[in-house]
CSV table of C-alpha atoms in Angstrom, one decimal:
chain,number,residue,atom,x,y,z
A,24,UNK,CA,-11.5,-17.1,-3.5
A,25,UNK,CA,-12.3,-14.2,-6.3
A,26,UNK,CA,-10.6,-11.6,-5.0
A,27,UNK,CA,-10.4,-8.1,-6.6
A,28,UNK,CA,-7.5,-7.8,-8.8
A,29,UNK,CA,-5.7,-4.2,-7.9
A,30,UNK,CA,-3.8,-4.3,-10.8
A,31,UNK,CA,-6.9,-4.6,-13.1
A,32,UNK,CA,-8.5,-1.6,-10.8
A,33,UNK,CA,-9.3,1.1,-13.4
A,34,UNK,CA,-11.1,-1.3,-15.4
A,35,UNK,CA,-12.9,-2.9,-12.7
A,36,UNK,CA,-16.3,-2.2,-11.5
A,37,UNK,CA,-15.1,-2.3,-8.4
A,38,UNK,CA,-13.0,0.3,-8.2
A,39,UNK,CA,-13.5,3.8,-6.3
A,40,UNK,CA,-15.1,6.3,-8.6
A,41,UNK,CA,-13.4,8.2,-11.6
A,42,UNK,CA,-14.4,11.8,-10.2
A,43,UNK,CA,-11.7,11.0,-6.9
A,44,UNK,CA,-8.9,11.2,-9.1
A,45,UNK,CA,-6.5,13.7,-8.5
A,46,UNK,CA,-7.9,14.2,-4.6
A,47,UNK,CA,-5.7,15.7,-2.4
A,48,UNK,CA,-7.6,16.3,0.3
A,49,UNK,CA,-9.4,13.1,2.0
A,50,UNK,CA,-13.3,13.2,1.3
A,51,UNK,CA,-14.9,9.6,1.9
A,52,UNK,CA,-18.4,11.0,1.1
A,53,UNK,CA,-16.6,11.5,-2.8
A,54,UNK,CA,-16.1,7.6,-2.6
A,55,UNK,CA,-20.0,6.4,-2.4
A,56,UNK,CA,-20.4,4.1,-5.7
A,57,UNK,CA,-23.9,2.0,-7.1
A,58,UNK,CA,-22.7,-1.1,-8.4
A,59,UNK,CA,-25.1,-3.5,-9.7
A,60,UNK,CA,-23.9,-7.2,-8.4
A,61,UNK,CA,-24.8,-10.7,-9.0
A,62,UNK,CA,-26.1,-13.1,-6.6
A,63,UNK,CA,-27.5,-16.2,-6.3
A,64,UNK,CA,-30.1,-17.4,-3.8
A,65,UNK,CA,-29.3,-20.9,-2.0
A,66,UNK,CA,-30.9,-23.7,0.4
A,67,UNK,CA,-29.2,-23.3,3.7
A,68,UNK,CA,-28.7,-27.2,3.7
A,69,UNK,CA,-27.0,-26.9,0.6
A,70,UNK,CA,-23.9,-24.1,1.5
A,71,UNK,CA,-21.3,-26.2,2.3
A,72,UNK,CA,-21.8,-27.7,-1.2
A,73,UNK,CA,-22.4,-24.4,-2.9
A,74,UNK,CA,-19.8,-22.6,-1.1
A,75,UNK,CA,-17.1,-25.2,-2.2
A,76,UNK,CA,-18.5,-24.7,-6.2
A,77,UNK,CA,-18.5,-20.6,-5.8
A,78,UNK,CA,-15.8,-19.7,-3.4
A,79,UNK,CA,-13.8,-18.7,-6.3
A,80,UNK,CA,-16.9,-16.2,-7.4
A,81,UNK,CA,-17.3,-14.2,-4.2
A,82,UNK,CA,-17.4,-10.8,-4.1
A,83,UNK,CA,-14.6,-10.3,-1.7
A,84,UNK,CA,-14.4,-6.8,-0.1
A,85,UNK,CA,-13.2,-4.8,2.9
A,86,UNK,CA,-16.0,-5.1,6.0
A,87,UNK,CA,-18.7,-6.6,2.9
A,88,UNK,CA,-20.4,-9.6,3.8
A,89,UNK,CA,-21.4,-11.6,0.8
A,90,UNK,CA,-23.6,-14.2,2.2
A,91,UNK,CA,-26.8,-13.1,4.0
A,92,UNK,CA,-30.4,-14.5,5.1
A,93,UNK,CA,-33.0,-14.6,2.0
A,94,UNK,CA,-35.1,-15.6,4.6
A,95,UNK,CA,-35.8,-19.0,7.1
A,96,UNK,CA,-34.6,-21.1,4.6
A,97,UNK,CA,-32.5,-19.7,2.2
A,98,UNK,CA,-29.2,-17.7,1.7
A,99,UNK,CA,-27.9,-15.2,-0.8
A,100,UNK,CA,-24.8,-15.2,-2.2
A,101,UNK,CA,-23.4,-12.2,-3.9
A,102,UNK,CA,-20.5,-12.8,-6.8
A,103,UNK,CA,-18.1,-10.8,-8.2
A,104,UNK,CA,-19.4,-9.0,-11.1
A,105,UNK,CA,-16.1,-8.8,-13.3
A,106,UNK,CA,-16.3,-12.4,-13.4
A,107,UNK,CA,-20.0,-13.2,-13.9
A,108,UNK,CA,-22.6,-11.3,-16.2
A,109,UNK,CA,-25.1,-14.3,-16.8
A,110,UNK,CA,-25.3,-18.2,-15.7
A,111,UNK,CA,-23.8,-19.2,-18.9
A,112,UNK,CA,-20.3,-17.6,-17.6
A,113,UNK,CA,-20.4,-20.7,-15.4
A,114,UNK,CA,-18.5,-23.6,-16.5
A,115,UNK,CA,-20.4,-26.4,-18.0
A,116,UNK,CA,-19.6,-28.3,-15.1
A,117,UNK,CA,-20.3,-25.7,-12.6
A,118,UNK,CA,-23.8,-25.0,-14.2
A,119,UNK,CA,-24.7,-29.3,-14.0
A,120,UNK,CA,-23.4,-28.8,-10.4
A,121,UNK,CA,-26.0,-25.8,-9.4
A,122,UNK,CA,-28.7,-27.3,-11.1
A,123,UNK,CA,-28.8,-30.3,-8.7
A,124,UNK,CA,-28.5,-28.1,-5.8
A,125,UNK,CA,-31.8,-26.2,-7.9
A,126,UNK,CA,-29.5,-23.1,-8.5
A,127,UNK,CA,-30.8,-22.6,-12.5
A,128,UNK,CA,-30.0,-18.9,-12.5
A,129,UNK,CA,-28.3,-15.8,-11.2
A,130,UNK,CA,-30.2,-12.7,-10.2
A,131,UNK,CA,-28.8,-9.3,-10.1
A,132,UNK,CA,-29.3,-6.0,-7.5
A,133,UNK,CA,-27.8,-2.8,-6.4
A,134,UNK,CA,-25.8,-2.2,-3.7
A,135,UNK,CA,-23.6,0.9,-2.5
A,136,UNK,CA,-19.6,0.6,-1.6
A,137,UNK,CA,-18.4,2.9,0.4
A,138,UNK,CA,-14.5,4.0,1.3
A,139,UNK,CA,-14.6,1.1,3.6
A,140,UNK,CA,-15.0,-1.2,0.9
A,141,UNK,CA,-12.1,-0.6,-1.3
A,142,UNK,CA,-8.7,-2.4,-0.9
A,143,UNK,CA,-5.8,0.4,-0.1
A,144,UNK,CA,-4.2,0.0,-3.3
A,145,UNK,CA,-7.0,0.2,-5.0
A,146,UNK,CA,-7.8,3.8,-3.3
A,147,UNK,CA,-4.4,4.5,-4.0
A,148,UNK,CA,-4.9,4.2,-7.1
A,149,UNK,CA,-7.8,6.0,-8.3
A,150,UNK,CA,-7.0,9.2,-6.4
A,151,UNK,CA,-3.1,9.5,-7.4
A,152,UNK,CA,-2.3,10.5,-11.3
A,153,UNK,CA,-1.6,7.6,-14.0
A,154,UNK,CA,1.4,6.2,-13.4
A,155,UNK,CA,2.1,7.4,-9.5
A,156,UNK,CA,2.0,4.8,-7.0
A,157,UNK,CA,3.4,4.4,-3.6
A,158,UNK,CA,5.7,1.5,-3.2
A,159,UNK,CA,7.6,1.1,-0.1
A,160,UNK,CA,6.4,1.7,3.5
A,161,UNK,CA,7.7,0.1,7.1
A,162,UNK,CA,5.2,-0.5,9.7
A,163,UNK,CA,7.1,0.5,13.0
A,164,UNK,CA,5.4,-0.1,16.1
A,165,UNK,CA,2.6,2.0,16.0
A,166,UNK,CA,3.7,4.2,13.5
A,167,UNK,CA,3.7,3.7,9.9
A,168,UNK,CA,6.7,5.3,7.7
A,169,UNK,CA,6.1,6.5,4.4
A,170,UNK,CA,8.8,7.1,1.8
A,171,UNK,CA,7.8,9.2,-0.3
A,172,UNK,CA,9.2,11.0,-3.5
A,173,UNK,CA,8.7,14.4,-5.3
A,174,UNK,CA,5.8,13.3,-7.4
A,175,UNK,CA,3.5,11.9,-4.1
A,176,UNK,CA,4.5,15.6,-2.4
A,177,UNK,CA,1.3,17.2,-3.8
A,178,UNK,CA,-1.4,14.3,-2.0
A,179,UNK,CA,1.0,13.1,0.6
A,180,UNK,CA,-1.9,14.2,3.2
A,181,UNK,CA,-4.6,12.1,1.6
A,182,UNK,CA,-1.7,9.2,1.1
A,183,UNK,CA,-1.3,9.7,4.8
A,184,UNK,CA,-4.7,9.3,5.3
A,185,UNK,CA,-5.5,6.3,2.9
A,186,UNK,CA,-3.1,4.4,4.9
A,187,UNK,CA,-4.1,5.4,8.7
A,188,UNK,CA,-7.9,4.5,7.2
A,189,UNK,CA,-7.2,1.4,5.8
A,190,UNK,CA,-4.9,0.0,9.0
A,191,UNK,CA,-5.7,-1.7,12.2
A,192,UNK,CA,-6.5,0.3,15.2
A,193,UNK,CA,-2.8,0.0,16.9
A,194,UNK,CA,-1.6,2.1,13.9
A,195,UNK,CA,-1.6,5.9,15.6
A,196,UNK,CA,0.4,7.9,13.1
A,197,UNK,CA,1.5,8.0,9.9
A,198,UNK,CA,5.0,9.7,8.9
A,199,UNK,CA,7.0,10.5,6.2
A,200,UNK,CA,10.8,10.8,6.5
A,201,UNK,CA,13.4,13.0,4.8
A,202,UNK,CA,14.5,11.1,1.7
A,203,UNK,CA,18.2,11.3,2.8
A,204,UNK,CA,19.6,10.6,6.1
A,205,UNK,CA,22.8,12.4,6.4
A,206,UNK,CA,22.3,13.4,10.2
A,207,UNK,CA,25.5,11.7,12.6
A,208,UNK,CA,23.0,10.0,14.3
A,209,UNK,CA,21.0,8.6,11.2
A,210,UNK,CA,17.8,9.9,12.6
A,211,UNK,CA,15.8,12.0,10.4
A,212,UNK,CA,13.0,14.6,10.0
A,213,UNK,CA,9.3,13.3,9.6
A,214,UNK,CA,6.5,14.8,8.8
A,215,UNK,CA,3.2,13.7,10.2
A,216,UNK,CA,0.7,13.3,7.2
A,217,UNK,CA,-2.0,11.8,9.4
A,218,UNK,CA,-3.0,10.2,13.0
A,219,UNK,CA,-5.8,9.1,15.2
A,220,UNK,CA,-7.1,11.6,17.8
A,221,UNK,CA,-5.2,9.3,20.9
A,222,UNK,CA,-2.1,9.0,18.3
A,223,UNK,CA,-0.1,12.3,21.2
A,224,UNK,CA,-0.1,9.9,24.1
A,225,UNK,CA,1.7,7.8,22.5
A,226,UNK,CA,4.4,10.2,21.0
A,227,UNK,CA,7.3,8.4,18.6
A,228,UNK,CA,8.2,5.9,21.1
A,229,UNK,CA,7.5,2.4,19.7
A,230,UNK,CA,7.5,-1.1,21.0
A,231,UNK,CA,8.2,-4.0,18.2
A,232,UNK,CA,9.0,-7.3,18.5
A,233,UNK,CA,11.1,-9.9,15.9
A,234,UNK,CA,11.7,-13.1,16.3
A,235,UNK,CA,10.7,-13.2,19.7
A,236,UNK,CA,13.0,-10.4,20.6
A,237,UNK,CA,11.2,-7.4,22.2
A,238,UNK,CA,12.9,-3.2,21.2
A,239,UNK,CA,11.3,-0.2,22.6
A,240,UNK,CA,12.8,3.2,21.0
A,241,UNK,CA,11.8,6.7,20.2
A,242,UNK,CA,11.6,6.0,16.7
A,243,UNK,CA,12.1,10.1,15.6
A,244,UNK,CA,15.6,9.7,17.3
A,245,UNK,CA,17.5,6.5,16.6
A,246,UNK,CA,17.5,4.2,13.0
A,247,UNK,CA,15.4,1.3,12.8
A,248,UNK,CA,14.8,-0.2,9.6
A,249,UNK,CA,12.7,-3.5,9.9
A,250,UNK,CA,13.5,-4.6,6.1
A,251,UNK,CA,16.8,-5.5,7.8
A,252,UNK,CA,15.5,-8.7,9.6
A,253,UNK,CA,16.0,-10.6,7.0
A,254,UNK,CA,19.5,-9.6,7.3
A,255,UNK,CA,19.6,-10.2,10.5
A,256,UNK,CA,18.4,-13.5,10.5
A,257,UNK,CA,21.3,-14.6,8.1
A,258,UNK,CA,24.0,-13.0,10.0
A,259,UNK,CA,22.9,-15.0,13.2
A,260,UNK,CA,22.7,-17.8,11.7
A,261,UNK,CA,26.5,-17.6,11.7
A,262,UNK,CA,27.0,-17.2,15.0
A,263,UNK,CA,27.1,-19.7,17.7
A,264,UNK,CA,27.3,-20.3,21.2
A,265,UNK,CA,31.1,-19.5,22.3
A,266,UNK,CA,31.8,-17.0,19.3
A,267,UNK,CA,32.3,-13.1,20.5
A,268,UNK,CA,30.4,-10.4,18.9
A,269,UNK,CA,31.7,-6.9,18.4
A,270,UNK,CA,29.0,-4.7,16.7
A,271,UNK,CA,30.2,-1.1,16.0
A,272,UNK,CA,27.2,0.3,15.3
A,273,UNK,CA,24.8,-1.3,17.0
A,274,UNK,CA,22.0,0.6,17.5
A,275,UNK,CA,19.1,-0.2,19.6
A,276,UNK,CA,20.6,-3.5,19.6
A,277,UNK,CA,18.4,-5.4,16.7
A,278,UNK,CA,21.7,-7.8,16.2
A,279,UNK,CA,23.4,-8.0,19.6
A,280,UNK,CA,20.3,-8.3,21.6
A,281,UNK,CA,19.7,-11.6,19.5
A,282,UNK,CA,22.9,-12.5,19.4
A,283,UNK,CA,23.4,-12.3,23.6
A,284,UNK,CA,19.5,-13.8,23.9
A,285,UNK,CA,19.7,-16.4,21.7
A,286,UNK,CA,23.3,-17.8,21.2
A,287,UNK,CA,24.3,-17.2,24.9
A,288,UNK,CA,27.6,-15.4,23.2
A,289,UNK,CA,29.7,-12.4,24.7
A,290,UNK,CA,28.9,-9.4,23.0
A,291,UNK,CA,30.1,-6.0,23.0
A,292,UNK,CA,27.9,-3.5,21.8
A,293,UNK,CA,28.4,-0.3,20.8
A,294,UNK,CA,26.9,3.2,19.2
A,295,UNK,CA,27.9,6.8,19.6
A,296,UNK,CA,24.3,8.1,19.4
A,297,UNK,CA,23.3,8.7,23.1
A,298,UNK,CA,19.4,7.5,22.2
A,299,UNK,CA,20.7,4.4,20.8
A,300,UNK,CA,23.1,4.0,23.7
A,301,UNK,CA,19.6,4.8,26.2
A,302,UNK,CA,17.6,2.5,24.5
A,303,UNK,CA,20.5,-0.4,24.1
A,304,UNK,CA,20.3,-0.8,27.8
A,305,UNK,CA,16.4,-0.7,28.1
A,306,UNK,CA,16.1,-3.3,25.3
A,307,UNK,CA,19.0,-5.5,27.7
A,308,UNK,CA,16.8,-5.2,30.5
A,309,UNK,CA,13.4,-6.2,28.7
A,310,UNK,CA,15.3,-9.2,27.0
A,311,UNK,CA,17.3,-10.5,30.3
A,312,UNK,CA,20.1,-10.8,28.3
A,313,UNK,CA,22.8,-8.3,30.7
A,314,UNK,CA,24.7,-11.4,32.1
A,315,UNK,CA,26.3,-11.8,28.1
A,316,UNK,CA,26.6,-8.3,27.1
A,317,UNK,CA,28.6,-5.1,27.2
A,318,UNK,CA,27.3,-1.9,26.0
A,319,UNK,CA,29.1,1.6,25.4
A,320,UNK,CA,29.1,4.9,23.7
A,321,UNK,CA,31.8,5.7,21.6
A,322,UNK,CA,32.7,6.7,18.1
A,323,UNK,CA,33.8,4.0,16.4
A,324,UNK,CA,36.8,4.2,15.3
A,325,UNK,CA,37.4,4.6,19.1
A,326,UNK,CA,36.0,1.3,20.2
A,327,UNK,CA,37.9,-0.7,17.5
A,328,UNK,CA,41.2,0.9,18.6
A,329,UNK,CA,40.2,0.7,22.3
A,330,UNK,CA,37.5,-1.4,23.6
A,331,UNK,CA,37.9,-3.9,20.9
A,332,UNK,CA,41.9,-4.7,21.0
A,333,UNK,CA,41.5,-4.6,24.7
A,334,UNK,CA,39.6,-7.2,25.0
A,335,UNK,CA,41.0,-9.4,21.8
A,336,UNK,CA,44.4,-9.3,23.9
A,337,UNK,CA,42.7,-10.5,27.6
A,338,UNK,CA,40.6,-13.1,25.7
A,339,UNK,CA,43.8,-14.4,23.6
A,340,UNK,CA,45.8,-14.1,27.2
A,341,UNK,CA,43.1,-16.4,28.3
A,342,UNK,CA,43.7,-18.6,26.0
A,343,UNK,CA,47.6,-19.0,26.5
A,344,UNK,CA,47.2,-19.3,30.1
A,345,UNK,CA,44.6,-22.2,30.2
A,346,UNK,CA,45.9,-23.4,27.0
A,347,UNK,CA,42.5,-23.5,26.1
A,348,UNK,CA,43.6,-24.3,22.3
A,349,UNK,CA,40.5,-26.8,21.5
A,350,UNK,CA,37.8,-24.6,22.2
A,351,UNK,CA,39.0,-21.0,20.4
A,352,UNK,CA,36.1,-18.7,20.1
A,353,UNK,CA,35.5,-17.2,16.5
A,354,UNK,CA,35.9,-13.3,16.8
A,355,UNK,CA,32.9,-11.5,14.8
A,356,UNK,CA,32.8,-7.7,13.7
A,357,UNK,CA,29.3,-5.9,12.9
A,358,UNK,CA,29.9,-3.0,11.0
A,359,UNK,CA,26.2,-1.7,10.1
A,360,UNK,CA,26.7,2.1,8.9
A,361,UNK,CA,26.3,1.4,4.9
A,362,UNK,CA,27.1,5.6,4.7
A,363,UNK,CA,30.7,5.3,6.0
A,364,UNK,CA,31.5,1.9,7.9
A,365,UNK,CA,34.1,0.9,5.4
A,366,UNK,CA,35.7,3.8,5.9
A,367,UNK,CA,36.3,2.7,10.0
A,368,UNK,CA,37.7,-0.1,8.6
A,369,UNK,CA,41.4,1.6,8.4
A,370,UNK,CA,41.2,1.6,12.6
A,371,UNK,CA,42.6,-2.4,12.6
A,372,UNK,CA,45.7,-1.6,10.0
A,373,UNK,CA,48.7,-2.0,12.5
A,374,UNK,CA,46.3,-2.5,15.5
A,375,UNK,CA,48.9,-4.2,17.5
A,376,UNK,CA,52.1,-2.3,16.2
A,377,UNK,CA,53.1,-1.8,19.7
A,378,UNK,CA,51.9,-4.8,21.2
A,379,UNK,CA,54.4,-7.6,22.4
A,380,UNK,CA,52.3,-10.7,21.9
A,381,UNK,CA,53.7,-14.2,21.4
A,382,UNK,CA,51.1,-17.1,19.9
A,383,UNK,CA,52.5,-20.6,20.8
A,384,UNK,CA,52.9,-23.4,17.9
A,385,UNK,CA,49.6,-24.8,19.4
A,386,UNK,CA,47.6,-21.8,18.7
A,387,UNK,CA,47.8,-20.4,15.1
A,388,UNK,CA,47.1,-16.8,14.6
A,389,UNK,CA,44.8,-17.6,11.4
A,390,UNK,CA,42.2,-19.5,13.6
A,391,UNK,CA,42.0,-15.7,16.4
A,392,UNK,CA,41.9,-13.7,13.5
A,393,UNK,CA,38.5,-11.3,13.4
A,394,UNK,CA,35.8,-12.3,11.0
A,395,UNK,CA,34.2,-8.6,9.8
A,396,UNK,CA,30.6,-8.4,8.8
A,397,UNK,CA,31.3,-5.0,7.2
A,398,UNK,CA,28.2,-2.8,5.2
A,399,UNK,CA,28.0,-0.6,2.3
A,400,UNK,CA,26.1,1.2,-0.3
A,401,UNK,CA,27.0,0.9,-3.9
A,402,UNK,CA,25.4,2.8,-7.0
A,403,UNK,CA,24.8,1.0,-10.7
A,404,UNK,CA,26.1,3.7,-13.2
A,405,UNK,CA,25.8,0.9,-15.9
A,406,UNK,CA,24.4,-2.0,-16.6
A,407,UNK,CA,26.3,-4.7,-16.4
A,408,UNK,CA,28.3,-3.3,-13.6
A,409,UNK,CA,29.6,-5.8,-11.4
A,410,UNK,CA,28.6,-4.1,-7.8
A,411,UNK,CA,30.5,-7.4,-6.0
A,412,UNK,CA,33.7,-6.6,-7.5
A,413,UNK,CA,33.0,-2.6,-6.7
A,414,UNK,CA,32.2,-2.9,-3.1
A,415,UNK,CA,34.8,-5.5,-2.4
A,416,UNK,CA,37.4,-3.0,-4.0
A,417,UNK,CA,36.3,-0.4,-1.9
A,418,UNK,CA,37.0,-2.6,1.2
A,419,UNK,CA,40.5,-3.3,-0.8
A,420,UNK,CA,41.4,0.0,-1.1
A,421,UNK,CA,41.0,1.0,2.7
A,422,UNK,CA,42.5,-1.8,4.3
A,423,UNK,CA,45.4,-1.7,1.0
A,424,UNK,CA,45.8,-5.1,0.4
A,425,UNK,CA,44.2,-7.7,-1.3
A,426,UNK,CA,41.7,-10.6,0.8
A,427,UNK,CA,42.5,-13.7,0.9
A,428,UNK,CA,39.3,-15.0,2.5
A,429,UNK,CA,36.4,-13.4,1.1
A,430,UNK,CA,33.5,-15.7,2.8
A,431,UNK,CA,29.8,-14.1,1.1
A,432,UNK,CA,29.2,-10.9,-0.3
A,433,UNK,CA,25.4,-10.2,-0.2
A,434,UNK,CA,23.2,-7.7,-2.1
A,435,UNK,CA,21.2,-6.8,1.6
A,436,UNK,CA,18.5,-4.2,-0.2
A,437,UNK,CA,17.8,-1.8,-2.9
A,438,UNK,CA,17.6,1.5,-0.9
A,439,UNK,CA,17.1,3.4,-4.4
A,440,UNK,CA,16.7,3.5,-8.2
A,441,UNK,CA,20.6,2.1,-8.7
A,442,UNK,CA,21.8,2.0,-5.3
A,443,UNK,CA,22.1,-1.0,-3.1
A,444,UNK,CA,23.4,-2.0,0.0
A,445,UNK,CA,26.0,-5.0,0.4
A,446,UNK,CA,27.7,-6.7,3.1
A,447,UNK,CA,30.7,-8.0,2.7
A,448,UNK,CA,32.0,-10.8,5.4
A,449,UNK,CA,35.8,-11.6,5.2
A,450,UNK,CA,38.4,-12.6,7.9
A,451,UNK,CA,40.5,-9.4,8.5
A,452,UNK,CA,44.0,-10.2,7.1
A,453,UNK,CA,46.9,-11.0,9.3
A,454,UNK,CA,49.1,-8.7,7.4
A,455,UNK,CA,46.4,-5.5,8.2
A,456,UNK,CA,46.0,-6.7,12.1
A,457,UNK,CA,49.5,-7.1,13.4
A,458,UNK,CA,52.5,-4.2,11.6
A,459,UNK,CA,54.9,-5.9,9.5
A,460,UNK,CA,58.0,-5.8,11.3
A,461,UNK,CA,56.2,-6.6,14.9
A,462,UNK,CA,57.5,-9.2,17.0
A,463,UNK,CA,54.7,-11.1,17.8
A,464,UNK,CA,56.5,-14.1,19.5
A,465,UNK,CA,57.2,-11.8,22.5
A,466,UNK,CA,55.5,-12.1,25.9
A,467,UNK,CA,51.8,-10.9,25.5
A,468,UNK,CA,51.2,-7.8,27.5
């Protein structure tokens, strides 16, 4: 079906009217446009036929109905007028076609569109200057997030409102947040540029669901960002039942919730921001997932050097004593904090220095070793720049050694004009995890 091309908008008929542009405040009265429309007048019995031969011709609008009663026996059809200004813009085919059905001509009237009419895009862009557009928003919940920039400061109210207007009822609010998020807790400030009058009894806190997983947050007080489930999806996909999850940073649980759910693994989920930490457990409870997951609040670096070693040295106990060497768990490290997780990654150089730990023949330290899933931003300063070779020399340059096993480095999203975020999975060297010098044929403790 024919419909309107937002691209094409300022040379379309269609469009809102020329005198909205530049609008900052929202008036819907300003949008009121006379259009005059083609239409063609049809026997009911022969629709189906005729709507089959026109469906590409509609005029296709926002809450406009282009077929109505003539009367008892017939139907009118309205078309899109950028594609039809006379019969003969019909193919020849199409015309033979109509005539059989005793369609021999198209006949033309006025009608009115209204601000309902138009397609959001195409409001955007009448009322925002030549060469402004909005590009990137996240619907969360019941809140939609704007990201806007310095040239949409001047109508983000009427942005707001466009959006809210031209959304489904269970959108409340629309927000804009700070374009950098440099708080510890990567929350940030928002603005509300628009909401429905019941949009307070709802406050910030959201319910979503992905992939059959449910979250509830207060969306002003954690990080959510729902371009990651993409992401998401392919790190899951690497993870299977009997594998061990460690996630760092893990939020409101978007990964380890999925990972406990779904892949019946043993996770261990962490994040130092007490919301996140609130909500962690909430999202546990809705999911039924407790029985397979662990959740705490720490920094970090402390739950690597803690919580982490900890339990890699009962689980590899386990493992000697029931000489359980045929089914060895794969160890797997989230490190989600593009900002500054690679920098957490000096916190397994010389983990075990003290530790007395002896590995029987039968169980090779290569297979226990931790498989990290660690994230990072990386800027373009020219083209050509190789960003894989960049972000894996960062890594490199923490952990100071080279990687031998460099599984996938992925270009996750492009957060900004030149900046990207990677994630690089490798298996943590032996060399970095265990001091040189340490005897690790020694009882383990």
């Amino acid at each position: 079906m024919a419909n309107v091309n937002n691209s094409n908008c300022k040379k379309s008929s269609l469009s809102p009217p020329e005198h909205v542009k530049g609008m900052t405040s929202l008036d819907i009265s300003k949008f009121h446009k006379r259009i005059k429309v083609p239409f063609v007048v049809v026997e009911k019995k022969h629709m189906e036929s005729i709507s089959k031969l026109l469906k590409r011709y509609y005029l296709l609008l926002p809450k406009f109905n282009c077929v109505s009663d003539a009367n008892e026996e017939n139907k009118n059809i309205i078309l899109n007028p950028d594609l039809l200004s006379s019969f003969n813009d019909f193919s020849e085919e199409e015309r033979s076609k109509l005539n059989s059905y005793g369609v021999s001509d198209i006949n033309f009237k006025d009608i009115t569109l209204n601000f309902e009419n138009y397609h959001r895009e195409s409001l955007l862009d009448a009322v925002l200057p030549d060469g402004v557009s909005v590009s990137s928003h996240n619907n969360v919940g019941h809140i939609i997030q704007m990201n806007l920039h310095d040239e949409h400061l001047p109508f983000k109210n009427i942005i707001g409102n466009i959006y809210l207007l031209t959304s489904p009822p269970h959108i409340k609010r629309v927000i804009s947040k700070a374009q950098m998020i440099e708080s510890e807790f990567r929350n940030f400030q928002m603005e509300v540029l628009a909401e429905r009058d019941d949009a307070n009894s709802l406050g910030t806190v959201v319910e979503v669901c992905e992939d059959k997983t449910k979250f509830k947050f207060d969306f002003a007080n954690v990080y959510w960002n729902p371009r990651l489930s993409s992401e998401r999806k392919r790190l899951l996909r690497k993870i299977t039942k009997n594998h061990v999850l460690y996630d760092v940073f893990a939020g409101v649980g978007p990964f380890s919730i999925p990972v406990a759910k779904t892949k019946s693994c043993r996770v261990l989920a962490n994040d130092l921001n007490p919301e996140c930490y609130k909500w962690l457990l909430e999202n546990i409870k809705i999911n039924k997932c407790g029985s397979n997951i662990q959740v705490f609040n720490l920094d970090g670096r402390d739950f690597i050097k803690n919580t982490l070693k900890n339990h890699l040295i009962q689980d590899w106990k386990s493992l000697i004593d029931k000489k359980e060497y045929s089914n060895i768990p794969t160890y797997h490290v989230a490190m989600n904090l593009p900002a500054i997780a690679v920098q957490f990654l000096d916190a397994f150089k010389n983990l075990f220095e003290a530790e007395l730990i002896k590995f029987p023949d039968e169980l090779p330290i290569s297979l226990l070793l931790p498989h990290i899933h660690v994230y990072s931003f990386v800027k373009q300063h020219e083209k050509g720049q190789n960003l894989k070779n960049d972000v894996l020399k960062l890594i490199e340059d923490v952990l100071e050694c080279k990687l031998d096993v460099v599984e996938e480095i992925v270009e996750v999203l492009n957060v900004a004009p030149f900046k990207y975020t990677y994630r690089v999975s490798f298996v943590l060297p032996e060399n970095v995890l265990f001091a040189s010098g340490s005897n690790k044929r020694r009882k383990l403790c």
